[in-house]
PDB file of C-alpha atoms in Angstrom:
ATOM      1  CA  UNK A  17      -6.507 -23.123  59.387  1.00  0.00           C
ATOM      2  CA  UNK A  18      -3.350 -23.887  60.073  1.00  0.00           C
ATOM      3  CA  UNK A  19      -0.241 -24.310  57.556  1.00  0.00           C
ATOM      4  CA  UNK A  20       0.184 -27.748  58.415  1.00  0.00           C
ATOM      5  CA  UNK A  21      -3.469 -28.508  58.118  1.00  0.00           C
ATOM      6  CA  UNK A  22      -3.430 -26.903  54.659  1.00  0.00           C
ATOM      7  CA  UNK A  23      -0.649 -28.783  53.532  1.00  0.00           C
ATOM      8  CA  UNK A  24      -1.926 -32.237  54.520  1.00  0.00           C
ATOM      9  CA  UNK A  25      -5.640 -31.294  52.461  1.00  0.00           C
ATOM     10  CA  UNK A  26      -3.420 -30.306  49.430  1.00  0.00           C
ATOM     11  CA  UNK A  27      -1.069 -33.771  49.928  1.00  0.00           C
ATOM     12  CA  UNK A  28      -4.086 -35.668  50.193  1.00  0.00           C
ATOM     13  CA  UNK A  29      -5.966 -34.062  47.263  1.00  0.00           C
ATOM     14  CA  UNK A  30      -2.757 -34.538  45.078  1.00  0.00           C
ATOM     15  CA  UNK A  31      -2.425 -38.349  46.298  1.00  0.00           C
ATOM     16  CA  UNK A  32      -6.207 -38.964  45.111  1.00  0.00           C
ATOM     17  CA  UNK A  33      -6.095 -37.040  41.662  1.00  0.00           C
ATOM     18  CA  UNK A  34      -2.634 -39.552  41.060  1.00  0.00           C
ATOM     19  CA  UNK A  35      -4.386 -42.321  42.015  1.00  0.00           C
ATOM     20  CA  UNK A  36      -7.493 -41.262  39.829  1.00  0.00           C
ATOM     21  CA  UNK A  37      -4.844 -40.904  36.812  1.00  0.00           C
ATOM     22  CA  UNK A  38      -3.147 -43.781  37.303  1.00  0.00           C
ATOM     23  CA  UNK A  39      -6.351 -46.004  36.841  1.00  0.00           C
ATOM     24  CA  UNK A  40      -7.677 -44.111  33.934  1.00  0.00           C
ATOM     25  CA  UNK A  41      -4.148 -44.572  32.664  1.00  0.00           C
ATOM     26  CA  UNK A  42      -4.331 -48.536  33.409  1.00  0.00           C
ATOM     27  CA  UNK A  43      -8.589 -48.595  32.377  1.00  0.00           C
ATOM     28  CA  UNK A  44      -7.257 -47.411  28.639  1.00  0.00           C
ATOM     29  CA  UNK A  45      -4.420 -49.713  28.648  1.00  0.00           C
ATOM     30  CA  UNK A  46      -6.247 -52.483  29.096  1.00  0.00           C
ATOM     31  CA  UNK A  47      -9.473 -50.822  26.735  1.00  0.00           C
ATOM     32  CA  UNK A  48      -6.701 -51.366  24.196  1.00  0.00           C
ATOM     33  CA  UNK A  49      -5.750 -54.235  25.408  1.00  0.00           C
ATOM     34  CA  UNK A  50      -8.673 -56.452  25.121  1.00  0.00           C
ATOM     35  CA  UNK A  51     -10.630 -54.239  22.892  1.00  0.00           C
ATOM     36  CA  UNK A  52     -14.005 -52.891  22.398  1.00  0.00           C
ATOM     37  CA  UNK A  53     -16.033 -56.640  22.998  1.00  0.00           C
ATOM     38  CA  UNK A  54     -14.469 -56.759  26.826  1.00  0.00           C
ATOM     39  CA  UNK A  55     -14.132 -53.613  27.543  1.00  0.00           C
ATOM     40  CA  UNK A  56     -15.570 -50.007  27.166  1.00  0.00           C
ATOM     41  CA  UNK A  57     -13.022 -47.138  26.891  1.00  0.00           C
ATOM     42  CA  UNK A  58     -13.019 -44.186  29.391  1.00  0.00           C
ATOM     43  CA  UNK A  59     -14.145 -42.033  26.862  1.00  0.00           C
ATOM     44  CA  UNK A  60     -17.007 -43.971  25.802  1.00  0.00           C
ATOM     45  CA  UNK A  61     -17.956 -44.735  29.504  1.00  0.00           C
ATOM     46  CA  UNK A  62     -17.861 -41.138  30.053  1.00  0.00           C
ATOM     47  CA  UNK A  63     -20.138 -39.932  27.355  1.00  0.00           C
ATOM     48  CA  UNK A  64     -22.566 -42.688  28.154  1.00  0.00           C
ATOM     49  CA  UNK A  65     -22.740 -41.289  31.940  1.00  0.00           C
ATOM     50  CA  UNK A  66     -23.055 -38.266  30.202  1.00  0.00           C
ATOM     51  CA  UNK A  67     -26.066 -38.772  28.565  1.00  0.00           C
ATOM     52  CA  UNK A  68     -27.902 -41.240  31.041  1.00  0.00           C
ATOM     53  CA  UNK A  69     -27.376 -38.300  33.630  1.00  0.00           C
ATOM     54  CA  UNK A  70     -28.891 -35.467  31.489  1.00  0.00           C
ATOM     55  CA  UNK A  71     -31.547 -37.622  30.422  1.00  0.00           C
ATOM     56  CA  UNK A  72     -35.384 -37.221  31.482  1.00  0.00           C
ATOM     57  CA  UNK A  73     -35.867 -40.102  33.375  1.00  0.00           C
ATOM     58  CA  UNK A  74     -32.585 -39.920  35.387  1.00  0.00           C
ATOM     59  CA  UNK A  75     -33.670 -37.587  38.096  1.00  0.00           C
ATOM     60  CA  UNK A  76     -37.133 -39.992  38.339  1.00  0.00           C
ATOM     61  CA  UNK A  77     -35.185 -43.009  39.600  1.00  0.00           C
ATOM     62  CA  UNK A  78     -32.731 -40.817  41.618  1.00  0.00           C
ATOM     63  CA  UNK A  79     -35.381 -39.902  43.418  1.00  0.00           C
ATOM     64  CA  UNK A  80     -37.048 -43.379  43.605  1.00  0.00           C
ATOM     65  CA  UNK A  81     -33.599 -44.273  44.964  1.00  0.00           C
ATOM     66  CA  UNK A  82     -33.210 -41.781  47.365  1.00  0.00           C
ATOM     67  CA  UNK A  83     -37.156 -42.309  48.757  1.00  0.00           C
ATOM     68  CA  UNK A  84     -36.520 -46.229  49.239  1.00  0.00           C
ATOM     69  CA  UNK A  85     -33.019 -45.262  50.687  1.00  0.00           C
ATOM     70  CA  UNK A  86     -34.191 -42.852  53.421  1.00  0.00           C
ATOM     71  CA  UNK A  87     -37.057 -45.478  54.291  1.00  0.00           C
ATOM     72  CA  UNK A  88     -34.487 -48.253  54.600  1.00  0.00           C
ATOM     73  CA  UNK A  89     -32.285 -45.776  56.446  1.00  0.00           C
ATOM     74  CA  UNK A  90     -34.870 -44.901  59.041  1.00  0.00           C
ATOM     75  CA  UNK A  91     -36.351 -48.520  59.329  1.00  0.00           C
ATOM     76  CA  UNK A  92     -32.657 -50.085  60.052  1.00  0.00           C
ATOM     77  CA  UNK A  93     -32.098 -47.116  62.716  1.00  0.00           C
ATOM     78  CA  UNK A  94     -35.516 -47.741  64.712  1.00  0.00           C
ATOM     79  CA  UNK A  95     -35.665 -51.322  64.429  1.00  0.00           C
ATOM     80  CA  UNK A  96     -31.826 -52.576  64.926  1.00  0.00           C
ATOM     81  CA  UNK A  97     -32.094 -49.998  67.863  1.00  0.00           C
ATOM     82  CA  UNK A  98     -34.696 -51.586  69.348  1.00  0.00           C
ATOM     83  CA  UNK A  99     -33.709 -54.949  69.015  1.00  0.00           C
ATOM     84  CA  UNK A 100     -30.236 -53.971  70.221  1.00  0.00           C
ATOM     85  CA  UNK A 101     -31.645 -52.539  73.498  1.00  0.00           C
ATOM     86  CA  UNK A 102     -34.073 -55.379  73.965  1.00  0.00           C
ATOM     87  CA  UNK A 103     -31.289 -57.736  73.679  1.00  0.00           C
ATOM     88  CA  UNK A 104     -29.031 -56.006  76.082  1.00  0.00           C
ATOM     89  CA  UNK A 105     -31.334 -55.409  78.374  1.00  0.00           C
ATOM     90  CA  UNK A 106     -33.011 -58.977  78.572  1.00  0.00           C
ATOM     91  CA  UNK A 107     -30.344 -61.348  79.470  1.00  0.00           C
ATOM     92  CA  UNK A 108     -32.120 -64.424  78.343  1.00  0.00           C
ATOM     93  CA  UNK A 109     -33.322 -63.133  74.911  1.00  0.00           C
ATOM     94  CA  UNK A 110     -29.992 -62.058  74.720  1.00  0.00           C
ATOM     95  CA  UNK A 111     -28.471 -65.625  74.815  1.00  0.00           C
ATOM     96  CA  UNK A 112     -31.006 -67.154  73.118  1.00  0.00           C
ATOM     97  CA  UNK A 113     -31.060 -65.054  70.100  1.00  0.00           C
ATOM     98  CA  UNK A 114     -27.570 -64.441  69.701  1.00  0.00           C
ATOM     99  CA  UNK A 115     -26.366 -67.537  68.271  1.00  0.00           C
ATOM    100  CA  UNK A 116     -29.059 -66.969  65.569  1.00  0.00           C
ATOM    101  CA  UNK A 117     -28.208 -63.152  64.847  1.00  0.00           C
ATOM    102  CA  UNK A 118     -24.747 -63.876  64.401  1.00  0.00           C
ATOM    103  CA  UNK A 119     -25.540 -67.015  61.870  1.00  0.00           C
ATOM    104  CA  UNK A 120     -27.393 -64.607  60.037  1.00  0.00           C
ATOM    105  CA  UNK A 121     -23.495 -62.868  59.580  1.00  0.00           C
ATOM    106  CA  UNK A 122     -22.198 -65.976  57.429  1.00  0.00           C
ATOM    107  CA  UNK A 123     -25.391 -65.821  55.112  1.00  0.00           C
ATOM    108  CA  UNK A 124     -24.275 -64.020  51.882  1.00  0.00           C
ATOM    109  CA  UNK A 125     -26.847 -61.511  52.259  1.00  0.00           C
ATOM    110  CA  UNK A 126     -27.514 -61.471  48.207  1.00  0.00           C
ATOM    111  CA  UNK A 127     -28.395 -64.525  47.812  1.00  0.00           C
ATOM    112  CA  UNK A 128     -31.520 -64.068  49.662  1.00  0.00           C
ATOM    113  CA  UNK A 129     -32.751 -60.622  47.401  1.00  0.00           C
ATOM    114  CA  UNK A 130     -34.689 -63.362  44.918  1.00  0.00           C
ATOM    115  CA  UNK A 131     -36.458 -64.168  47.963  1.00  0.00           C
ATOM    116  CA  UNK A 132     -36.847 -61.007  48.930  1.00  0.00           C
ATOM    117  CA  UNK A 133     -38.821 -60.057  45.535  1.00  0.00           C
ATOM    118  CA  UNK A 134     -40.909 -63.011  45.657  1.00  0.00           C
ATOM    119  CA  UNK A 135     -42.041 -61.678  49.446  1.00  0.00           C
ATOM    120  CA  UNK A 136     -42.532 -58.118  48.270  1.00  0.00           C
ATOM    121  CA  UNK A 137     -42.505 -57.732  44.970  1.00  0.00           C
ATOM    122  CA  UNK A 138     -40.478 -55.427  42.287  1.00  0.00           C
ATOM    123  CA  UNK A 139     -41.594 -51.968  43.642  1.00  0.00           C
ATOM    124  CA  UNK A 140     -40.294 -50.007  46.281  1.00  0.00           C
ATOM    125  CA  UNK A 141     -41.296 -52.296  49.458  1.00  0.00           C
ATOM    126  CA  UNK A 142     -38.539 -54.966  47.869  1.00  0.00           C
ATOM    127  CA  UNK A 143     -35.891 -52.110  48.050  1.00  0.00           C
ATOM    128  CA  UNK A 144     -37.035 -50.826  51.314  1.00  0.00           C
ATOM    129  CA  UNK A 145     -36.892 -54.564  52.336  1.00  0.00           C
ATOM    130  CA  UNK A 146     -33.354 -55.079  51.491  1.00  0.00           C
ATOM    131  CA  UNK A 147     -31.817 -52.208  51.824  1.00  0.00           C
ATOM    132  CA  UNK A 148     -33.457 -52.534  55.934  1.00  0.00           C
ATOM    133  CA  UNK A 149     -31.832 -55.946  55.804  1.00  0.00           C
ATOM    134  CA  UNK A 150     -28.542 -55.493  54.747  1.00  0.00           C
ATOM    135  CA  UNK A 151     -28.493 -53.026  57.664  1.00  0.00           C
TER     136      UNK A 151
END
């Protein structure tokens, strides 16, 4: 690697761990502030991470999250590839469906995941659903 190369990891690495600082800074400012009803303190928020993370059920949902992830992941590959090709490749599903895909763009896409749960439920199809549809 090269010096310049080098010196640009280490300037950006020293740029993140100020900004990084600089918000923990302003996070206990304002923890003191507007006190403990508003507000958790970095400390607090810390050991509470600390002990969801090394809890037993912690690596459980990680890997429920992961699972519906790489589903979603793979669905939103295969199917907006397919659609994408199909509407290249046919001109007049192309125009016709167009107008409606890119409505679908203003539609805050959270306000439909109540939907969503009524359609599939509260297990793993509903987060396979959305997470495929946010895609």
């Amino acid at each position: 690697m090269t010096a310049p190369m080098t010196a640009l990891r280490w300037s950006g690495l020293k740029n993140a761990s100020v900004l990084i600082g600089a918000l923990l800074v302003i996070w206990q400012i304002l923890y003191w502030w507007v006190g403990d009803v508003a507000l958790a303190s970095p400390l607090a928020t810390l050991r509470y991470t600390e002990k969801l993370v090394t809890g037993e059920t912690f690596g459980m949902h990680a890997y429920d999250t992961l699972r519906a992830f790489t589903i979603a992941f793979a669905l939103s590959v295969v199917i907006g590839l397919a659609v994408g090709f199909w509407l290249g490749f046919a001109k007049l599903a192309g125009d016709v469906l167009e107008p409606m895909v890119v409505a679908l763009y203003a539609i805050p896409k959270l306000t439909l995941y109540p939907i969503l749960l009524l359609a599939f439920g509260l297990g793993l199809s509903a987060k396979v659903a959305f997470g495929s549809f946010m895609a």
